[in-house]
Coordinates of N, CA and C in Angstrom, one line a residue:
M1145 N 12.8 46.2 49.1 CA 13.6 45.2 48.3 C 12.9 44.9 47.0
A1146 N 13.6 45.1 45.9 CA 12.9 44.8 44.6 C 12.9 43.3 44.4
R1147 N 11.8 42.9 43.8 CA 11.6 41.5 43.5 C 12.0 41.3 42.0
T1148 N 12.7 40.2 41.8 CA 13.1 39.9 40.4 C 12.2 38.7 40.0
T1149 N 11.5 38.9 38.9 CA 10.6 37.9 38.4 C 11.3 37.2 37.2
T1150 N 11.4 36.0 37.3 CA 12.1 35.2 36.2 C 11.0 34.6 35.4
T1151 N 11.0 34.9 34.1 CA 10.0 34.3 33.2 C 10.7 33.2 32.4
R1152 N 10.1 32.0 32.6 CA 10.6 30.8 31.9 C 9.8 30.6 30.6
T1153 N 10.4 30.5 29.6 CA 9.7 30.2 28.3 C 10.0 28.7 28.0
R1154 N 8.9 28.0 27.7 CA 9.0 26.6 27.4 C 8.9 26.4 25.8
T1155 N 9.9 25.8 25.3 CA 9.9 25.6 23.9 C 9.1 24.3 23.6
L1156 N 8.1 24.5 22.7 CA 7.3 23.4 22.4 C 8.0 22.5 21.4
H1157 N 7.9 21.2 21.6 CA 8.6 20.2 20.7 C 7.6 19.9 19.6
V1158 N 7.9 20.3 18.4 CA 7.0 20.0 17.3 C 7.7 18.9 16.4
E1159 N 7.1 17.8 16.3 CA 7.6 16.7 15.4 C 7.1 16.9 14.0
K1160 N 8.0 16.8 13.1 CA 7.7 16.9 11.7 C 7.9 15.5 11.0
H1161 N 6.8 15.0 10.6 CA 6.8 13.7 9.9 C 6.3 13.8 8.5
F1162 N 6.9 13.1 7.6 CA 6.3 13.1 6.2 C 5.2 12.1 6.1
T1163 N 4.0 12.6 5.8 CA 2.8 11.7 5.9 C 2.1 11.5 4.5
S1164 N 2.8 11.9 3.5 CA 2.2 11.8 2.2 C 2.9 10.7 1.3
G1165 N 3.4 9.7 2.0 CA 4.2 8.6 1.3 C 3.4 8.0 0.1
N1166 N 2.2 7.7 0.3 CA 1.4 7.0 -0.8 C 1.2 7.9 -2.0
F1167 N 0.9 9.2 -1.7 CA 0.8 10.1 -2.8 C 2.1 10.3 -3.6
V1168 N 3.2 10.4 -2.9 CA 4.5 10.6 -3.5 C 4.8 9.4 -4.3
R1169 N 4.5 8.2 -3.7 CA 4.8 6.9 -4.4 C 4.0 6.9 -5.7
D1170 N 2.8 7.3 -5.7 CA 2.0 7.2 -6.9 C 2.5 8.2 -8.0
V1171 N 2.9 9.4 -7.5 CA 3.4 10.4 -8.5 C 4.7 9.9 -9.1
V1172 N 5.6 9.2 -8.2 CA 6.8 8.7 -8.7 C 6.6 7.6 -9.8
I1173 N 5.6 6.7 -9.5 CA 5.3 5.6 -10.4 C 4.8 6.2 -11.8
G1174 N 3.9 7.1 -11.7 CA 3.3 7.7 -12.9 C 4.2 8.5 -13.7
M1175 N 4.9 9.4 -13.0 CA 5.8 10.4 -13.6 C 7.0 9.7 -14.2
S1176 N 7.6 8.8 -13.5 CA 8.8 8.2 -14.0 C 8.5 7.4 -15.3
D1177 N 7.4 6.6 -15.3 CA 7.0 5.9 -16.6 C 6.6 6.9 -17.6
G1178 N 5.9 7.9 -17.2 CA 5.4 8.9 -18.2 C 6.5 9.6 -18.9
L1179 N 7.5 9.9 -18.2 CA 8.7 10.6 -18.9 C 9.5 9.6 -19.7
T1180 N 9.6 8.4 -19.2 CA 10.6 7.5 -19.9 C 10.0 6.8 -21.1
V1181 N 8.7 6.2 -21.0 CA 8.2 5.4 -22.0 C 7.9 6.2 -23.3
P1182 N 7.1 7.3 -23.2 CA 6.8 8.1 -24.4 C 8.1 8.7 -25.0
F1183 N 9.1 9.0 -24.2 CA 10.4 9.5 -24.6 C 11.1 8.5 -25.5
A1184 N 11.1 7.2 -25.0 CA 11.7 6.1 -25.7 C 11.0 5.8 -27.0
L1185 N 9.6 5.9 -26.9 CA 8.8 5.7 -28.1 C 9.1 6.7 -29.2
A1186 N 9.1 8.0 -28.8 CA 9.3 9.1 -29.7 C 10.7 9.0 -30.3
A1187 N 11.7 8.6 -29.5 CA 13.1 8.5 -30.0 C 13.1 7.4 -31.0
G1188 N 12.5 6.3 -30.7 CA 12.5 5.1 -31.6 C 11.8 5.5 -32.9
L1189 N 10.7 6.2 -32.9 CA 10.0 6.6 -34.1 C 10.8 7.6 -34.9
S1190 N 11.6 8.4 -34.2 CA 12.4 9.4 -34.9 C 13.5 8.7 -35.7
G1191 N 13.9 7.5 -35.3 CA 14.9 6.8 -36.1 C 14.3 6.1 -37.3
A1192 N 13.0 6.1 -37.4 CA 12.3 5.3 -38.4 C 11.5 6.2 -39.4
V1193 N 11.0 7.3 -38.9 CA 10.1 8.2 -39.8 C 10.6 9.6 -39.7
A1194 N 10.3 10.4 -40.7 CA 10.7 11.8 -40.7 C 9.6 12.7 -40.3
S1195 N 8.3 12.2 -40.3 CA 7.2 13.1 -40.0 C 6.9 13.2 -38.5
T1196 N 7.0 14.4 -38.0 CA 6.7 14.6 -36.5 C 5.2 14.4 -36.2
R1197 N 4.4 14.5 -37.2 CA 3.0 14.3 -37.0 C 2.7 12.9 -36.6
L1198 N 3.4 11.9 -37.3 CA 3.2 10.5 -36.9 C 3.7 10.2 -35.5
I1199 N 4.8 10.9 -35.2 CA 5.4 10.7 -33.9 C 4.5 11.2 -32.8
V1200 N 3.9 12.4 -33.0 CA 2.9 13.0 -32.1 C 1.7 12.1 -31.9
V1201 N 1.2 11.6 -33.0 CA 0.0 10.8 -33.0 C 0.3 9.5 -32.2
G1202 N 1.4 8.9 -32.6 CA 1.8 7.6 -31.9 C 2.1 7.9 -30.4
G1203 N 2.7 9.0 -30.1 CA 3.0 9.3 -28.7 C 1.7 9.6 -27.9
M1204 N 0.8 10.3 -28.5 CA -0.5 10.6 -27.8 C -1.2 9.3 -27.5
A1205 N -1.2 8.4 -28.5 CA -1.9 7.1 -28.4 C -1.3 6.3 -27.2
E1206 N 0.1 6.4 -27.2 CA 0.7 5.7 -26.1 C 0.4 6.3 -24.7
I1207 N 0.4 7.6 -24.7 CA 0.1 8.3 -23.4 C -1.3 7.9 -22.9
A1208 N -2.3 7.9 -23.9 CA -3.6 7.5 -23.5 C -3.7 6.1 -23.0
A1209 N -3.1 5.2 -23.7 CA -3.1 3.8 -23.3 C -2.3 3.5 -22.0
G1210 N -1.2 4.2 -22.0 CA -0.3 4.0 -20.8 C -0.9 4.5 -19.5
S1211 N -1.6 5.7 -19.6 CA -2.2 6.3 -18.4 C -3.3 5.4 -17.9
I1212 N -4.1 4.9 -18.9 CA -5.2 4.0 -18.5 C -4.7 2.7 -17.8
A1213 N -3.7 2.1 -18.4 CA -3.2 0.9 -17.9 C -2.5 1.1 -16.5
M1214 N -1.8 2.2 -16.4 CA -1.1 2.5 -15.1 C -2.1 2.8 -14.1
G1215 N -3.1 3.6 -14.4 CA -4.2 4.0 -13.5 C -5.0 2.7 -13.0
L1216 N -5.3 1.9 -14.0 CA -6.0 0.6 -13.6 C -5.1 -0.2 -12.7
G1217 N -3.9 -0.3 -13.0 CA -3.0 -1.1 -12.1 C -2.9 -0.5 -10.7
G1218 N -2.9 0.8 -10.6 CA -3.0 1.4 -9.3 C -4.3 1.2 -8.5
Y1219 N -5.4 1.2 -9.3 CA -6.7 0.9 -8.7 C -6.7 -0.5 -8.2
L1220 N -6.3 -1.5 -9.0 CA -6.3 -2.9 -8.6 C -5.4 -3.2 -7.4
A1221 N -4.3 -2.5 -7.4 CA -3.4 -2.6 -6.2 C -4.0 -2.1 -5.0
G1222 N -4.7 -0.9 -5.1 CA -5.4 -0.4 -3.9 C -6.5 -1.3 -3.4
R1223 N -7.3 -1.8 -4.3 CA -8.4 -2.7 -4.0 C -7.8 -4.0 -3.4
G1224 N -6.7 -4.5 -3.9 CA -6.1 -5.7 -3.4 C -5.6 -5.5 -1.9
D1225 N -5.0 -4.3 -1.6 CA -4.6 -4.0 -0.3 C -5.8 -4.0 0.7
A1226 N -6.9 -3.4 0.2 CA -8.1 -3.2 1.1 C -8.7 -4.6 1.3
E1227 N -8.8 -5.4 0.3 CA -9.4 -6.8 0.4 C -8.6 -7.7 1.3
H1228 N -7.3 -7.5 1.2 CA -6.4 -8.3 2.0 C -6.5 -7.9 3.5
Y1229 N -6.6 -6.6 3.7 CA -6.8 -6.2 5.1 C -8.1 -6.7 5.7
E1230 N -9.2 -6.6 4.9 CA -10.5 -7.0 5.4 C -10.5 -8.5 5.7
Q1231 N -9.9 -9.3 4.9 CA -9.8 -10.8 5.1 C -9.0 -11.1 6.4
E1232 N -7.9 -10.4 6.6 CA -7.1 -10.7 7.8 C -7.8 -10.2 9.0
Q1233 N -8.5 -9.1 8.9 CA -9.3 -8.5 10.0 C -10.4 -9.5 10.4
A1234 N -11.1 -10.1 9.5 CA -12.2 -11.0 9.7 C -11.6 -12.3 10.4
R1235 N -10.4 -12.7 9.9 CA -9.8 -13.9 10.5 C -9.4 -13.6 12.0
E1236 N -8.9 -12.4 12.3 CA -8.5 -12.0 13.7 C -9.7 -12.0 14.6
Y1237 N -10.8 -11.5 14.1 CA -12.1 -11.4 14.9 C -12.5 -12.9 15.2
R1238 N -12.4 -13.7 14.2 CA -12.8 -15.1 14.4 C -11.9 -15.8 15.4
E1239 N -10.6 -15.5 15.3 CA -9.6 -16.2 16.2 C -9.8 -15.8 17.7
I1240 N -10.1 -14.5 17.9 CA -10.2 -14.0 19.3 C -11.5 -14.6 20.0
K1241 N -12.4 -15.1 19.1 CA -13.6 -15.8 19.7 C -13.3 -17.3 19.8
E1242 N -12.6 -17.9 18.9 CA -12.5 -19.3 18.9 C -11.3 -19.8 19.7
I1243 N -10.2 -19.0 19.7 CA -9.0 -19.4 20.4 C -8.4 -18.2 21.2
P1244 N -9.2 -17.6 22.1 CA -8.7 -16.4 22.8 C -7.4 -16.6 23.6
E1245 N -7.2 -17.7 24.2 CA -6.0 -17.9 25.0 C -4.7 -17.8 24.1
E1246 N -4.8 -18.4 22.9 CA -3.6 -18.4 22.0 C -3.4 -16.9 21.5
E1247 N -4.5 -16.2 21.3 CA -4.3 -14.8 20.9 C -3.8 -13.9 22.0
K1248 N -4.2 -14.2 23.2 CA -3.6 -13.5 24.4 C -2.1 -13.8 24.5
A1249 N -1.7 -15.0 24.2 CA -0.3 -15.4 24.3 C 0.5 -14.7 23.2
E1250 N -0.1 -14.5 22.0 CA 0.5 -13.8 21.0 C 0.7 -12.3 21.3
V1251 N -0.3 -11.7 21.9 CA -0.1 -10.3 22.4 C 1.0 -10.2 23.4
S1252 N 1.0 -11.1 24.4 CA 2.0 -11.1 25.4 C 3.4 -11.2 24.8
R1253 N 3.6 -12.1 23.8 CA 4.9 -12.2 23.1 C 5.3 -11.0 22.4
V1254 N 4.3 -10.2 21.8 CA 4.7 -9.0 21.2 C 5.3 -8.0 22.2
F1255 N 4.6 -7.9 23.4 CA 5.1 -6.9 24.4 C 6.5 -7.4 24.9
Q1256 N 6.7 -8.7 25.0 CA 7.9 -9.2 25.5 C 9.1 -8.9 24.6
E1257 N 8.7 -8.9 23.3 CA 9.7 -8.5 22.3 C 10.2 -7.1 22.4
Y1258 N 9.3 -6.2 23.0 CA 9.7 -4.8 23.3 C 10.3 -4.7 24.6
G1259 N 10.6 -5.8 25.4 CA 11.3 -5.7 26.6 C 10.5 -5.8 27.9
L1260 N 9.2 -5.9 27.8 CA 8.4 -6.0 29.0 C 8.5 -7.4 29.6
P1261 N 8.5 -7.5 30.9 CA 8.6 -8.8 31.6 C 7.3 -9.7 31.2
A1262 N 7.4 -11.0 31.4 CA 6.3 -11.9 31.0 C 5.1 -11.6 31.8
Q1263 N 5.2 -11.3 33.1 CA 4.0 -11.1 33.9 C 3.3 -9.8 33.5
E1264 N 4.1 -8.8 33.3 CA 3.4 -7.5 32.9 C 2.8 -7.7 31.5
S1265 N 3.5 -8.4 30.6 CA 2.9 -8.6 29.3 C 1.6 -9.3 29.4
A1266 N 1.5 -10.3 30.2 CA 0.3 -11.1 30.4 C -0.8 -10.3 30.9
R1267 N -0.5 -9.4 31.9 CA -1.5 -8.5 32.4 C -2.1 -7.5 31.3
V1268 N -1.2 -7.0 30.5 CA -1.6 -6.1 29.5 C -2.5 -6.8 28.5
A1269 N -2.0 -8.0 28.1 CA -2.8 -8.8 27.2 C -4.2 -9.2 27.7
E1270 N -4.3 -9.5 29.0 CA -5.6 -9.8 29.6 C -6.5 -8.5 29.6
A1271 N -5.9 -7.4 29.9 CA -6.7 -6.1 29.9 C -7.2 -5.8 28.4
L1272 N -6.3 -6.0 27.5 CA -6.6 -5.7 26.1 C -7.7 -6.7 25.6
S1273 N -7.8 -7.9 26.1 CA -8.8 -8.9 25.6 C -10.2 -8.5 26.0
H1274 N -10.4 -7.5 26.9 CA -11.7 -7.0 27.2 C -12.2 -6.0 26.2
H1275 N -11.4 -5.6 25.3 CA -11.8 -4.6 24.3 C -11.5 -5.2 22.9
P1276 N -12.5 -6.0 22.3 CA -12.3 -6.7 21.1 C -11.8 -5.9 19.9
D1277 N -12.4 -4.7 19.7 CA -11.9 -3.9 18.6 C -10.5 -3.5 18.7
A1278 N -10.1 -3.0 19.9 CA -8.8 -2.6 20.1 C -7.8 -3.8 20.0
W1279 N -8.3 -4.9 20.5 CA -7.5 -6.2 20.5 C -7.2 -6.5 19.0
V1280 N -8.2 -6.6 18.2 CA -8.0 -6.9 16.8 C -7.1 -5.9 16.1
D1281 N -7.3 -4.6 16.4 CA -6.5 -3.5 15.8 C -5.0 -3.7 16.2
F1282 N -4.8 -4.1 17.5 CA -3.4 -4.3 17.9 C -2.8 -5.4 17.2
M1283 N -3.5 -6.5 17.0 CA -3.0 -7.7 16.3 C -2.7 -7.4 14.8
M1284 N -3.6 -6.6 14.2 CA -3.4 -6.2 12.8 C -2.1 -5.4 12.7
R1285 N -1.9 -4.5 13.6 CA -0.7 -3.6 13.5 C 0.6 -4.3 13.8
F1286 N 0.6 -5.0 15.0 CA 1.8 -5.4 15.6 C 2.2 -6.9 15.3
E1287 N 1.1 -7.7 15.0 CA 1.4 -9.1 14.7 C 1.6 -9.2 13.2
L1288 N 0.7 -8.6 12.4 CA 0.7 -8.8 11.0 C 1.3 -7.6 10.2
G1289 N 1.5 -6.5 10.9 CA 2.2 -5.3 10.3 C 1.3 -4.7 9.3
L1290 N 0.0 -4.7 9.5 CA -0.9 -4.1 8.5 C -1.6 -2.8 9.0
E1291 N -1.7 -1.8 8.3 CA -2.4 -0.6 8.6 C -3.7 -0.5 7.8
E1292 N -4.8 -0.1 8.4 CA -6.0 0.0 7.7 C -5.9 1.0 6.5
P1293 N -6.2 0.5 5.3 CA -6.0 1.4 4.1 C -7.2 2.4 4.1
D1294 N -6.9 3.5 3.5 CA -7.9 4.5 3.2 C -9.0 4.0 2.3
P1295 N -10.2 4.0 2.6 CA -11.3 3.5 1.7 C -11.3 4.1 0.3
K1296 N -10.7 5.4 0.2 CA -10.7 6.0 -1.1 C -9.3 5.8 -1.8
R1297 N -8.5 5.0 -1.2 CA -7.1 4.8 -1.7 C -7.1 4.4 -3.1
A1298 N -7.9 3.4 -3.5 CA -7.8 2.8 -4.8 C -8.1 3.8 -5.9
L1299 N -9.2 4.6 -5.7 CA -9.5 5.6 -6.7 C -8.5 6.8 -6.7
T1300 N -8.1 7.2 -5.6 CA -7.1 8.2 -5.5 C -5.8 7.8 -6.1
S1301 N -5.3 6.6 -5.9 CA -4.1 6.1 -6.5 C -4.2 6.0 -8.0
A1302 N -5.4 5.5 -8.5 CA -5.6 5.4 -9.9 C -5.5 6.8 -10.6
G1303 N -6.2 7.8 -10.0 CA -6.2 9.1 -10.6 C -4.8 9.8 -10.6
T1304 N -4.1 9.6 -9.4 CA -2.8 10.2 -9.3 C -1.8 9.7 -10.3
I1305 N -1.8 8.3 -10.4 CA -0.8 7.7 -11.3 C -1.1 8.1 -12.7
A1306 N -2.4 8.0 -13.1 CA -2.8 8.4 -14.5 C -2.4 9.8 -14.8
A1307 N -2.8 10.7 -13.9 CA -2.5 12.2 -14.2 C -1.0 12.4 -14.2
A1308 N -0.2 11.8 -13.4 CA 1.2 11.9 -13.4 C 1.8 11.4 -14.7
Y1309 N 1.3 10.3 -15.2 CA 1.8 9.7 -16.4 C 1.5 10.6 -17.6
V1310 N 0.3 11.2 -17.6 CA 0.0 12.1 -18.7 C 0.9 13.4 -18.7
A1311 N 1.1 13.9 -17.4 CA 1.9 15.1 -17.3 C 3.4 14.8 -17.7
G1312 N 3.9 13.6 -17.3 CA 5.2 13.3 -17.7 C 5.3 13.0 -19.2
G1313 N 4.3 12.3 -19.8 CA 4.4 12.0 -21.2 C 4.3 13.2 -22.1
L1314 N 3.7 14.2 -21.7 CA 3.6 15.4 -22.6 C 4.9 16.2 -22.7
I1315 N 5.8 16.0 -21.8 CA 7.1 16.7 -21.9 C 7.9 16.3 -23.0
P1316 N 8.2 15.0 -23.2 CA 9.0 14.6 -24.4 C 8.3 14.8 -25.7
L1317 N 7.0 14.9 -25.7 CA 6.3 15.1 -27.0 C 6.2 16.5 -27.4
S1318 N 6.3 17.4 -26.5 CA 6.1 18.9 -26.8 C 7.0 19.4 -27.9
P1319 N 8.3 19.0 -28.0 CA 9.1 19.6 -29.1 C 8.6 19.1 -30.4
Y1320 N 8.1 17.9 -30.5 CA 7.6 17.3 -31.8 C 6.3 18.1 -32.2
V1321 N 5.6 18.6 -31.3 CA 4.4 19.4 -31.6 C 4.8 20.7 -32.2
I1322 N 5.8 21.3 -31.7 CA 6.3 22.6 -32.1 C 7.1 22.6 -33.4
L1323 N 8.0 21.6 -33.5 CA 8.9 21.5 -34.6 C 8.4 20.5 -35.7
S1324 N 8.8 20.8 -36.9 CA 8.3 19.9 -38.0 C 9.4 18.9 -38.5
N1325 N 10.6 19.0 -38.0 CA 11.7 18.1 -38.3 C 11.9 17.1 -37.2
A1326 N 11.8 15.8 -37.6 CA 11.9 14.8 -36.5 C 13.3 14.8 -35.8
Y1327 N 14.3 15.0 -36.6 CA 15.7 15.0 -35.9 C 15.8 16.2 -34.9
K1328 N 15.4 17.4 -35.3 CA 15.4 18.5 -34.4 C 14.5 18.2 -33.2
G1329 N 13.3 17.6 -33.5 CA 12.4 17.3 -32.4 C 13.1 16.3 -31.4
L1330 N 13.8 15.4 -31.9 CA 14.5 14.4 -31.1 C 15.5 15.1 -30.2
V1331 N 16.3 16.0 -30.8 CA 17.3 16.7 -30.0 C 16.7 17.5 -28.9
F1332 N 15.7 18.3 -29.2 CA 15.1 19.1 -28.2 C 14.3 18.3 -27.2
S1333 N 13.7 17.2 -27.7 CA 13.0 16.3 -26.8 C 14.0 15.7 -25.8
A1334 N 15.1 15.3 -26.2 CA 16.1 14.7 -25.4 C 16.6 15.7 -24.3
I1335 N 16.8 17.0 -24.7 CA 17.2 18.0 -23.8 C 16.2 18.3 -22.7
V1336 N 14.9 18.5 -23.1 CA 13.9 18.9 -22.1 C 13.6 17.6 -21.3
T1337 N 13.6 16.5 -21.8 CA 13.2 15.3 -21.1 C 14.3 14.9 -20.1
L1338 N 15.5 14.9 -20.5 CA 16.6 14.6 -19.6 C 16.7 15.6 -18.4
A1339 N 16.4 16.9 -18.8 CA 16.4 17.9 -17.7 C 15.2 17.7 -16.8
A1340 N 14.0 17.3 -17.3 CA 12.9 17.0 -16.5 C 13.2 15.8 -15.6
L1341 N 13.8 14.8 -16.2 CA 14.2 13.6 -15.4 C 15.1 13.9 -14.3
A1342 N 16.1 14.8 -14.5 CA 17.0 15.2 -13.5 C 16.3 15.9 -12.4
V1343 N 15.4 16.9 -12.7 CA 14.7 17.6 -11.7 C 13.8 16.7 -10.9
F1344 N 13.1 15.8 -11.7 CA 12.2 14.8 -11.0 C 12.9 13.9 -10.1
G1345 N 14.0 13.4 -10.6 CA 14.8 12.5 -9.7 C 15.4 13.2 -8.5
Y1346 N 15.8 14.4 -8.6 CA 16.3 15.2 -7.5 C 15.2 15.4 -6.5
I1347 N 14.0 15.8 -6.9 CA 12.9 16.0 -6.0 C 12.4 14.7 -5.4
K1348 N 12.4 13.7 -6.1 CA 12.1 12.3 -5.6 C 13.0 12.0 -4.5
G1349 N 14.3 12.2 -4.7 CA 15.3 11.9 -3.7 C 15.1 12.7 -2.4
R1350 N 14.7 14.0 -2.6 CA 14.5 14.8 -1.4 C 13.3 14.3 -0.6
F1351 N 12.3 13.9 -1.3 CA 11.0 13.5 -0.6 C 11.2 12.1 0.1
T1352 N 11.9 11.3 -0.6 CA 12.1 9.9 -0.1 C 13.2 9.7 0.9
G1353 N 14.1 10.8 1.0 CA 15.2 10.7 2.0 C 16.4 10.1 1.4
A1354 N 16.4 9.8 0.1 CA 17.6 9.3 -0.6 C 18.5 10.4 -1.0
A1355 N 19.7 10.1 -1.4 CA 20.7 11.1 -1.9 C 20.1 11.7 -3.1
A1356 N 19.8 13.0 -3.1 CA 19.0 13.7 -4.1 C 19.8 13.7 -5.5
L1357 N 21.1 14.0 -5.4 CA 21.9 14.0 -6.6 C 22.0 12.6 -7.2
R1358 N 22.3 11.6 -6.4 CA 22.3 10.3 -6.9 C 21.0 9.8 -7.6
S1359 N 19.9 10.2 -6.9 CA 18.6 9.9 -7.5 C 18.4 10.5 -8.8
A1360 N 18.8 11.8 -9.0 CA 18.7 12.5 -10.2 C 19.5 11.8 -11.3
L1361 N 20.8 11.5 -11.0 CA 21.6 10.8 -12.0 C 21.1 9.4 -12.4
Q1362 N 20.5 8.7 -11.4 CA 20.0 7.4 -11.8 C 18.8 7.5 -12.7
T1363 N 17.9 8.5 -12.4 CA 16.7 8.7 -13.2 C 17.1 9.1 -14.6
V1364 N 18.1 10.0 -14.8 CA 18.5 10.4 -16.1 C 19.1 9.2 -16.8
A1365 N 19.9 8.4 -16.2 CA 20.6 7.3 -16.8 C 19.5 6.3 -17.3
I1366 N 18.5 6.0 -16.5 CA 17.5 5.0 -17.0 C 16.8 5.6 -18.2
G1367 N 16.3 6.8 -18.1 CA 15.6 7.4 -19.3 C 16.5 7.5 -20.5
G1368 N 17.7 7.8 -20.3 CA 18.6 8.0 -21.5 C 18.9 6.6 -22.1
V1369 N 19.1 5.6 -21.3 CA 19.4 4.2 -21.9 C 18.2 3.7 -22.6
A1370 N 17.0 3.9 -22.0 CA 15.8 3.4 -22.7 C 15.6 4.1 -24.0
A1371 N 15.8 5.4 -24.1 CA 15.6 6.1 -25.4 C 16.6 5.7 -26.4
A1372 N 17.9 5.6 -25.9 CA 19.0 5.2 -26.9 C 18.7 3.8 -27.4
A1373 N 18.3 2.9 -26.6 CA 18.0 1.6 -27.1 C 16.9 1.6 -28.1
A1374 N 15.8 2.3 -27.8 CA 14.7 2.4 -28.7 C 15.1 3.0 -30.1
F1375 N 15.9 4.1 -30.0 CA 16.3 4.8 -31.2 C 17.2 3.8 -32.1
A1376 N 18.2 3.1 -31.4 CA 19.1 2.2 -32.1 C 18.3 1.0 -32.7
L1377 N 17.3 0.5 -32.0 CA 16.5 -0.6 -32.5 C 15.7 -0.2 -33.8
A1378 N 15.1 1.1 -33.7 CA 14.3 1.6 -34.8 C 15.2 1.8 -36.0
K1379 N 16.4 2.3 -35.8 CA 17.4 2.5 -36.9 C 17.8 1.2 -37.5
L1380 N 18.0 0.2 -36.7 CA 18.4 -1.1 -37.2 C 17.3 -1.8 -38.0
I1381 N 16.1 -1.7 -37.6 CA 15.0 -2.3 -38.3 C 14.7 -1.5 -39.6
A1382 N 14.7 -0.2 -39.5 CA 14.4 0.7 -40.7 C 15.6 0.5 -41.7

């Protein structure tokens, strides 16, 4: 009698999570401002001067200053997050030594919010109290909602934002480098910048989970309004 061997294949469950949120956020901050601000500045200057050389010099100066300011802002924000975490962590260590029963009660309440009965929650809290580091880590995550920041976060954020700002800022200035006529430079700058804003907004929407087309249209609208306002103001003053 022939034996039939049944081979069962188990499909592995692979979870895909987007884990580069901070990097994408920094790129979005730097690139969006880098595309919009130099574009608006160049458009404004185009309404006041005819020399593309002056526009390029002014735009480059703005990109240099803007990238430094934005990068510094990213660094200070990263350092602020790290310092806040360290202060709260020190406070939690102090509290589990000085008022351990109250801290156990807080742990128990957290588990009860997730549906565990009071007695089970109290037992888990008691067991967790024998591991101070894990106890503090739990309180930081689930009581305060804080994740330990990457120690290199501040520098990485500063570099990413500054680089994205420079990359974005060079796009609206590139037509003025190539062309000698400010009006033609403005036309081509508007075309390439609005196209870049649309692509950037679409990609941003895909990464962040928002509606990609709506994100693209919003980004284009913001950049277009900023440039139009700067151009009209420069024309009015000139």
